Amino acid sequence: MPGVVKGPQTLYDKVFNDHVVHEQEGGTCVLYIDRHLVHEVTSPQAFEGLRNAGRKVRRPDNTLVTTDHNVPTSTRKNFKNVSDFVKEDDSRTQCETLEQNVKDFKLTYFGLGDKRQGIVHIIGPEQGFTLPGTTVVCGDSHTSTHGAFGALAFGIGTSEVEHVLATQTLLSSKSKNMRVQVDGELAPGVSSKDIVLYVIGKIGTAGGTGHVIEFCGSAIRSLSMEARMSICNMSIEGGARAGMVAPDEITFEYLKGKPLAPKVDSPEWNKAIKYWSSLRTDEGAKFDVDIFIDAKDIEPTVSWGTSPQDVIGITGVVPGPDDFDDDNKKKACERALTYMGLTAGTKMTDIVLDKVFIGSCTNARIEDLRIAAHIVKGKKAAPNLKRVMIVPGSGLVKKQAESEGLDKIFEDAGFEWREAGCSMCLGMNPDILSPGERCASTSNRNFEGRQGAGGRTHLMSPAMAAAAALSGKLADVRDLAGYEQALPSAKSASNRIESPTSQLDEPESDVDLDNVLDLPEQGQGNTVKSSAPSSSGSGLPKFTQLKGVAAPLDRSNVDTDAIIPKQFLKTIKRSGLSAGLFHAWRFNEDGTKNADFVLNKEPYTNSKILVVSGPNFGCGSSREHAPWALLDFGIKCIIASSFGDIFFNNTFKNGMLPLRVADEAKLRKIYGEAEAGRELEVDLENNVVKDAQGNVLADFEVDGFKKHCLVNGLDEIGLTMQKDDYITKFERRRTEETPWLDGSGYLSRHRTGPVKVDAAPVPKTNRGEEKAEPLEW
Ligand SMILES: CC(C)[C@H](C(=O)O)[C@@H](O)C(=O)O
Ligand code: SF4
């Protein structure tokens, strides 16, 4: 059976195995994708790729599009269209490009004129687009959010967005299993955000690399779906591409009445419940890593530094380099303190703030807003704060909050009540921090410059952010009278947004609905005409040997925000991105080059290779702009002890080689050569790194299939399309076994029923059970 583990299986094993279309020797699988979410930042180049190759979107009915990152959160009262509404040229171009693509490829779209618009990870669950046991992807690292439903959900780069649009599959190999078990009762004032910050503090931002985390234990089971989503959302901050929670009654209750979930009590619903109930880890299943946490050890937790692992309980003090053993960590701590303008030993509650942001895909759901409103009711924002923003995660969250009067509570307290979008989580729209400003934020990343160049972020829960807004400093929510009632107990956690059924037939869309269908024409998909030839197996320049200058970079945990900050993500092209490479490090504030940064020094201005001293290079965001920027600069190979999973994957798609050298001594030797300004040679055919004289410095391993593609310059989409028969067969079976996954259920006036695939009946086995022949790539 392809990809199937013999014996007891984990939740992840089950969902993965159920989606294997085909497995080839070496473990690379064609994995079927049930749900594809698309937004404006990571899709333009993917649609362009489809157009250039004359390819179609294979399953428009399983694709849902919205705009969230670039959108202003100012009032939409006078909204007519994005062209007039979005004032920044590059943001507007991205929004307009998305709408053109939606029209051309006939996709379901929630634009700014539609109440269902919102952050992509909020709208999927809200609509029932996210369902247990599905595979969910998006060109966005926080796709891990959807794992809260027992879905296998992970972020992908733009090349993979194109791959999914074209084939409804991805090429993937099995990850390892990691279990994070949190048992016991949470102390009053402690919420799911504190759990996940605490976990990341324990395992580190690379702790989950190469793994899928299953969150379990009594503390997790007691949480609402909203709270579970906040936890899975931040799995990526713990290095894991995906986090999962086994679906249960709380999950099923949440899904009842959601527009795209099967209709409650219908035969489909009953069948679905039976299947969903089987999605739990078998007794005795093996985890590669096990972490046990006692819920009572967790206190309200906040971040002090510039990595999500830099966290501490609110009663603690800012740590200093002496608190760490590891050299890389000492250096990182020093850097973080300088950036954050903090002194070791300062009490966390003495840290004075400039702004508070309650929003993002981590914490902008209705439950989050209810908690924050409960804390601030009848009180006022501290006078020292320049701004307190509440940004609901979606139009529906906003509507629901307004129906409960939460907007009034916030406005009476002096907070701003905004429209839905990503907003100050990363500031691709006008909501940003000014240099040096300090913000209490319910978002997920505290990277340098994340909320605005020079801005300083402290991560925390909505309850803690609300408390901070009242005191003007970081604050302990437990010092406020009545705080216990703000945080919902598990029993009261049925915060379902009533399904806006009327909107199904009458969406308030700003796109011409006659051009927006939700179904492919009888399995044809929607093609945009192009004179270019369709699929072929080749496409990228070949990578065999690479000889050149290697630049030493003395950093650890380099996130992709640092490799290329958000302002450079507004392009709709893949080229010209070197201008943004390491922007905050390479350039001074006045735009001149920082003479101290390695890539500005000779001979490194011509580097072809980057050697990084610390681990976890390319962690965080899924932006493929990071490898594009490196490549545009001339860097084709990065050598480090470890990499963020999504970045690692993205580099291969661009004919680049991320090279893992785990052996510390060997990496130090390579780094030494780079420091001395000597050339290196990376010989992929023989799997070795050599110095300029040809002496071998290290050997390395690369996945066989990935190497094959690099050495031969193969295009994975073309290769996968050659396996169309297998994909079609899988889809037929999917229609038989999980019919609720066909068709998206929107715009019923256009619907004639579920997607019909003229399938010969297939035997009722678990999907994926059929033995496939190895792919001959
Ligand atoms: C724009 C997108 C690629 C990015 C991500 O992948 O996470 C963004 O959502 C972020 O949070 O940095
Ligand atoms: S992390 Fe922030 S920017 Fe990224 S999807 Fe979530 S809200 Fe948007």
PDB file of C-alpha atoms in Angstrom, residues 183-319:
ATOM      1  CA  ASP A 183      -2.417  17.341  30.307  1.00  0.00           C
ATOM      2  CA  GLY A 184      -4.267  18.803  33.234  1.00  0.00           C
ATOM      3  CA  GLU A 185      -6.205  21.964  33.816  1.00  0.00           C
ATOM      4  CA  LEU A 186      -5.044  25.361  32.665  1.00  0.00           C
ATOM      5  CA  ALA A 187      -4.655  27.876  35.458  1.00  0.00           C
ATOM      6  CA  PRO A 188      -7.044  30.828  35.424  1.00  0.00           C
ATOM      7  CA  GLY A 189      -5.941  33.536  32.982  1.00  0.00           C
ATOM      8  CA  VAL A 190      -4.032  31.060  30.811  1.00  0.00           C
ATOM      9  CA  SER A 191      -5.256  30.446  27.265  1.00  0.00           C
ATOM     10  CA  SER A 192      -4.322  28.479  24.177  1.00  0.00           C
ATOM     11  CA  LYS A 193      -1.929  31.202  22.986  1.00  0.00           C
ATOM     12  CA  ASP A 194       0.002  30.787  26.230  1.00  0.00           C
ATOM     13  CA  ILE A 195       0.140  27.034  25.620  1.00  0.00           C
ATOM     14  CA  VAL A 196       1.622  27.401  22.178  1.00  0.00           C
ATOM     15  CA  LEU A 197       4.091  30.150  23.171  1.00  0.00           C
ATOM     16  CA  TYR A 198       5.182  27.967  26.071  1.00  0.00           C
ATOM     17  CA  VAL A 199       5.612  24.937  23.784  1.00  0.00           C
ATOM     18  CA  ILE A 200       7.713  26.944  21.303  1.00  0.00           C
ATOM     19  CA  GLY A 201       9.800  28.245  24.197  1.00  0.00           C
ATOM     20  CA  LYS A 202      10.451  24.618  25.153  1.00  0.00           C
ATOM     21  CA  ILE A 203      11.124  23.042  21.753  1.00  0.00           C
ATOM     22  CA  GLY A 204      12.582  26.093  19.975  1.00  0.00           C
ATOM     23  CA  THR A 205      11.740  27.425  16.525  1.00  0.00           C
ATOM     24  CA  ALA A 206      13.459  24.461  14.915  1.00  0.00           C
ATOM     25  CA  GLY A 207      12.064  21.884  17.347  1.00  0.00           C
ATOM     26  CA  GLY A 208       9.397  20.634  14.977  1.00  0.00           C
ATOM     27  CA  THR A 209      11.423  20.810  11.761  1.00  0.00           C
ATOM     28  CA  GLY A 210      10.730  17.792   9.565  1.00  0.00           C
ATOM     29  CA  HIS A 211       7.806  16.754  11.771  1.00  0.00           C
ATOM     30  CA  VAL A 212       4.059  17.026  11.897  1.00  0.00           C
ATOM     31  CA  ILE A 213       2.964  17.769  15.441  1.00  0.00           C
ATOM     32  CA  GLU A 214      -0.102  16.154  16.929  1.00  0.00           C
ATOM     33  CA  PHE A 215      -1.376  18.201  19.874  1.00  0.00           C
ATOM     34  CA  CYS A 216      -3.230  16.031  22.357  1.00  0.00           C
ATOM     35  CA  GLY A 217      -3.901  15.539  26.040  1.00  0.00           C
ATOM     36  CA  SER A 218      -6.722  16.629  28.278  1.00  0.00           C
ATOM     37  CA  ALA A 219      -5.841  20.341  28.166  1.00  0.00           C
ATOM     38  CA  ILE A 220      -6.020  20.362  24.359  1.00  0.00           C
ATOM     39  CA  ARG A 221      -9.213  18.303  24.236  1.00  0.00           C
ATOM     40  CA  SER A 222     -10.916  20.807  26.512  1.00  0.00           C
ATOM     41  CA  LEU A 223     -10.272  23.687  24.113  1.00  0.00           C
ATOM     42  CA  SER A 224     -12.738  25.257  21.676  1.00  0.00           C
ATOM     43  CA  MET A 225     -12.065  25.056  17.929  1.00  0.00           C
ATOM     44  CA  GLU A 226     -10.965  28.700  17.963  1.00  0.00           C
ATOM     45  CA  ALA A 227      -8.403  27.943  20.653  1.00  0.00           C
ATOM     46  CA  ARG A 228      -7.193  24.808  18.860  1.00  0.00           C
ATOM     47  CA  MET A 229      -6.753  26.871  15.694  1.00  0.00           C
ATOM     48  CA  SER A 230      -4.529  29.353  17.544  1.00  0.00           C
ATOM     49  CA  ILE A 231      -2.315  26.470  18.632  1.00  0.00           C
ATOM     50  CA  CYS A 232      -2.064  24.756  15.246  1.00  0.00           C
ATOM     51  CA  ASN A 233      -1.554  28.166  13.643  1.00  0.00           C
ATOM     52  CA  MET A 234       1.743  28.578  15.455  1.00  0.00           C
ATOM     53  CA  SER A 235       3.049  25.058  14.749  1.00  0.00           C
ATOM     54  CA  ILE A 236       5.067  26.668  11.977  1.00  0.00           C
ATOM     55  CA  GLU A 237       6.716  28.915  14.578  1.00  0.00           C
ATOM     56  CA  GLY A 238       7.849  25.717  16.279  1.00  0.00           C
ATOM     57  CA  GLY A 239       9.362  24.612  12.948  1.00  0.00           C
ATOM     58  CA  ALA A 240       6.636  22.086  12.080  1.00  0.00           C
ATOM     59  CA  ARG A 241       4.927  22.642   8.771  1.00  0.00           C
ATOM     60  CA  ALA A 242       1.729  21.153  10.149  1.00  0.00           C
ATOM     61  CA  GLY A 243       0.041  20.680  13.507  1.00  0.00           C
ATOM     62  CA  MET A 244      -3.018  18.517  14.037  1.00  0.00           C
ATOM     63  CA  VAL A 245      -5.693  17.850  16.631  1.00  0.00           C
ATOM     64  CA  ALA A 246      -7.887  14.754  16.345  1.00  0.00           C
ATOM     65  CA  PRO A 247     -11.470  15.718  15.468  1.00  0.00           C
ATOM     66  CA  ASP A 248     -14.065  15.144  18.169  1.00  0.00           C
ATOM     67  CA  GLU A 249     -17.511  16.301  19.290  1.00  0.00           C
ATOM     68  CA  ILE A 250     -16.264  19.888  19.661  1.00  0.00           C
ATOM     69  CA  THR A 251     -15.127  19.757  16.026  1.00  0.00           C
ATOM     70  CA  PHE A 252     -18.388  18.283  14.767  1.00  0.00           C
ATOM     71  CA  GLU A 253     -20.419  20.797  16.745  1.00  0.00           C
ATOM     72  CA  TYR A 254     -18.405  23.650  15.207  1.00  0.00           C
ATOM     73  CA  LEU A 255     -19.017  22.324  11.695  1.00  0.00           C
ATOM     74  CA  LYS A 256     -22.768  22.019  12.056  1.00  0.00           C
ATOM     75  CA  GLY A 257     -24.479  24.411   9.665  1.00  0.00           C
ATOM     76  CA  LYS A 258     -21.298  25.679   8.086  1.00  0.00           C
ATOM     77  CA  PRO A 259     -22.084  26.459   4.427  1.00  0.00           C
ATOM     78  CA  LEU A 260     -19.674  23.930   2.926  1.00  0.00           C
ATOM     79  CA  ALA A 261     -19.917  21.141   5.473  1.00  0.00           C
ATOM     80  CA  PRO A 262     -22.334  18.305   4.689  1.00  0.00           C
ATOM     81  CA  LYS A 263     -25.880  19.131   5.768  1.00  0.00           C
ATOM     82  CA  VAL A 264     -26.484  18.025   9.355  1.00  0.00           C
ATOM     83  CA  ASP A 265     -28.273  14.663   9.627  1.00  0.00           C
ATOM     84  CA  SER A 266     -28.090  14.053   5.890  1.00  0.00           C
ATOM     85  CA  PRO A 267     -26.678  10.665   4.817  1.00  0.00           C
ATOM     86  CA  GLU A 268     -23.496  12.529   3.818  1.00  0.00           C
ATOM     87  CA  TRP A 269     -23.171  14.074   7.282  1.00  0.00           C
ATOM     88  CA  ASN A 270     -23.605  10.693   8.940  1.00  0.00           C
ATOM     89  CA  LYS A 271     -21.063   9.108   6.628  1.00  0.00           C
ATOM     90  CA  ALA A 272     -18.689  11.984   7.227  1.00  0.00           C
ATOM     91  CA  ILE A 273     -19.015  11.713  11.010  1.00  0.00           C
ATOM     92  CA  LYS A 274     -18.205   8.027  10.807  1.00  0.00           C
ATOM     93  CA  TYR A 275     -15.077   8.715   8.781  1.00  0.00           C
ATOM     94  CA  TRP A 276     -14.041  11.718  10.855  1.00  0.00           C
ATOM     95  CA  SER A 277     -14.449   9.711  14.064  1.00  0.00           C
ATOM     96  CA  SER A 278     -11.889   7.213  12.787  1.00  0.00           C
ATOM     97  CA  LEU A 279      -9.283   9.963  12.537  1.00  0.00           C
ATOM     98  CA  ARG A 280      -7.384   9.443  15.733  1.00  0.00           C
ATOM     99  CA  THR A 281      -4.030   8.002  16.589  1.00  0.00           C
ATOM    100  CA  ASP A 282      -4.175   4.245  17.168  1.00  0.00           C
ATOM    101  CA  GLU A 283      -3.166   2.848  20.514  1.00  0.00           C
ATOM    102  CA  GLY A 284       0.542   1.999  20.359  1.00  0.00           C
ATOM    103  CA  ALA A 285       1.344   4.180  17.345  1.00  0.00           C
ATOM    104  CA  LYS A 286       4.915   5.399  17.358  1.00  0.00           C
ATOM    105  CA  PHE A 287       5.989   9.011  17.582  1.00  0.00           C
ATOM    106  CA  ASP A 288       9.524  10.021  16.679  1.00  0.00           C
ATOM    107  CA  VAL A 289       9.479  12.746  19.324  1.00  0.00           C
ATOM    108  CA  ASP A 290       7.317  13.016  22.417  1.00  0.00           C
ATOM    109  CA  ILE A 291       6.884  16.140  24.518  1.00  0.00           C
ATOM    110  CA  PHE A 292       4.836  16.065  27.707  1.00  0.00           C
ATOM    111  CA  ILE A 293       3.663  19.241  29.346  1.00  0.00           C
ATOM    112  CA  ASP A 294       1.787  19.757  32.562  1.00  0.00           C
ATOM    113  CA  ALA A 295      -0.832  22.472  31.984  1.00  0.00           C
ATOM    114  CA  LYS A 296      -0.334  23.872  35.450  1.00  0.00           C
ATOM    115  CA  ASP A 297       3.273  24.855  34.627  1.00  0.00           C
ATOM    116  CA  ILE A 298       2.047  27.364  32.047  1.00  0.00           C
ATOM    117  CA  GLU A 299       1.525  30.974  33.046  1.00  0.00           C
ATOM    118  CA  PRO A 300       0.481  33.892  30.832  1.00  0.00           C
ATOM    119  CA  THR A 301       3.418  34.020  28.443  1.00  0.00           C
ATOM    120  CA  VAL A 302       4.889  36.871  26.402  1.00  0.00           C
ATOM    121  CA  SER A 303       7.829  37.239  24.050  1.00  0.00           C
ATOM    122  CA  TRP A 304      10.807  39.428  24.908  1.00  0.00           C
ATOM    123  CA  GLY A 305      13.050  38.966  21.823  1.00  0.00           C
ATOM    124  CA  THR A 306      12.922  38.666  18.057  1.00  0.00           C
ATOM    125  CA  SER A 307      12.110  34.991  17.671  1.00  0.00           C
ATOM    126  CA  PRO A 308       8.928  33.232  18.823  1.00  0.00           C
ATOM    127  CA  GLN A 309      11.096  31.007  21.016  1.00  0.00           C
ATOM    128  CA  ASP A 310      12.161  34.081  23.024  1.00  0.00           C
ATOM    129  CA  VAL A 311       9.338  33.803  25.530  1.00  0.00           C
ATOM    130  CA  ILE A 312       8.928  34.061  29.265  1.00  0.00           C
ATOM    131  CA  GLY A 313       6.141  34.097  31.840  1.00  0.00           C
ATOM    132  CA  ILE A 314       4.806  37.593  32.507  1.00  0.00           C
ATOM    133  CA  THR A 315       6.075  37.462  36.084  1.00  0.00           C
ATOM    134  CA  GLY A 316       9.647  37.005  34.833  1.00  0.00           C
ATOM    135  CA  VAL A 317      12.449  39.374  33.835  1.00  0.00           C
ATOM    136  CA  VAL A 318      14.153  39.972  30.485  1.00  0.00           C
ATOM    137  CA  PRO A 319      16.900  37.340  30.142  1.00  0.00           C
TER     138      PRO A 319
END
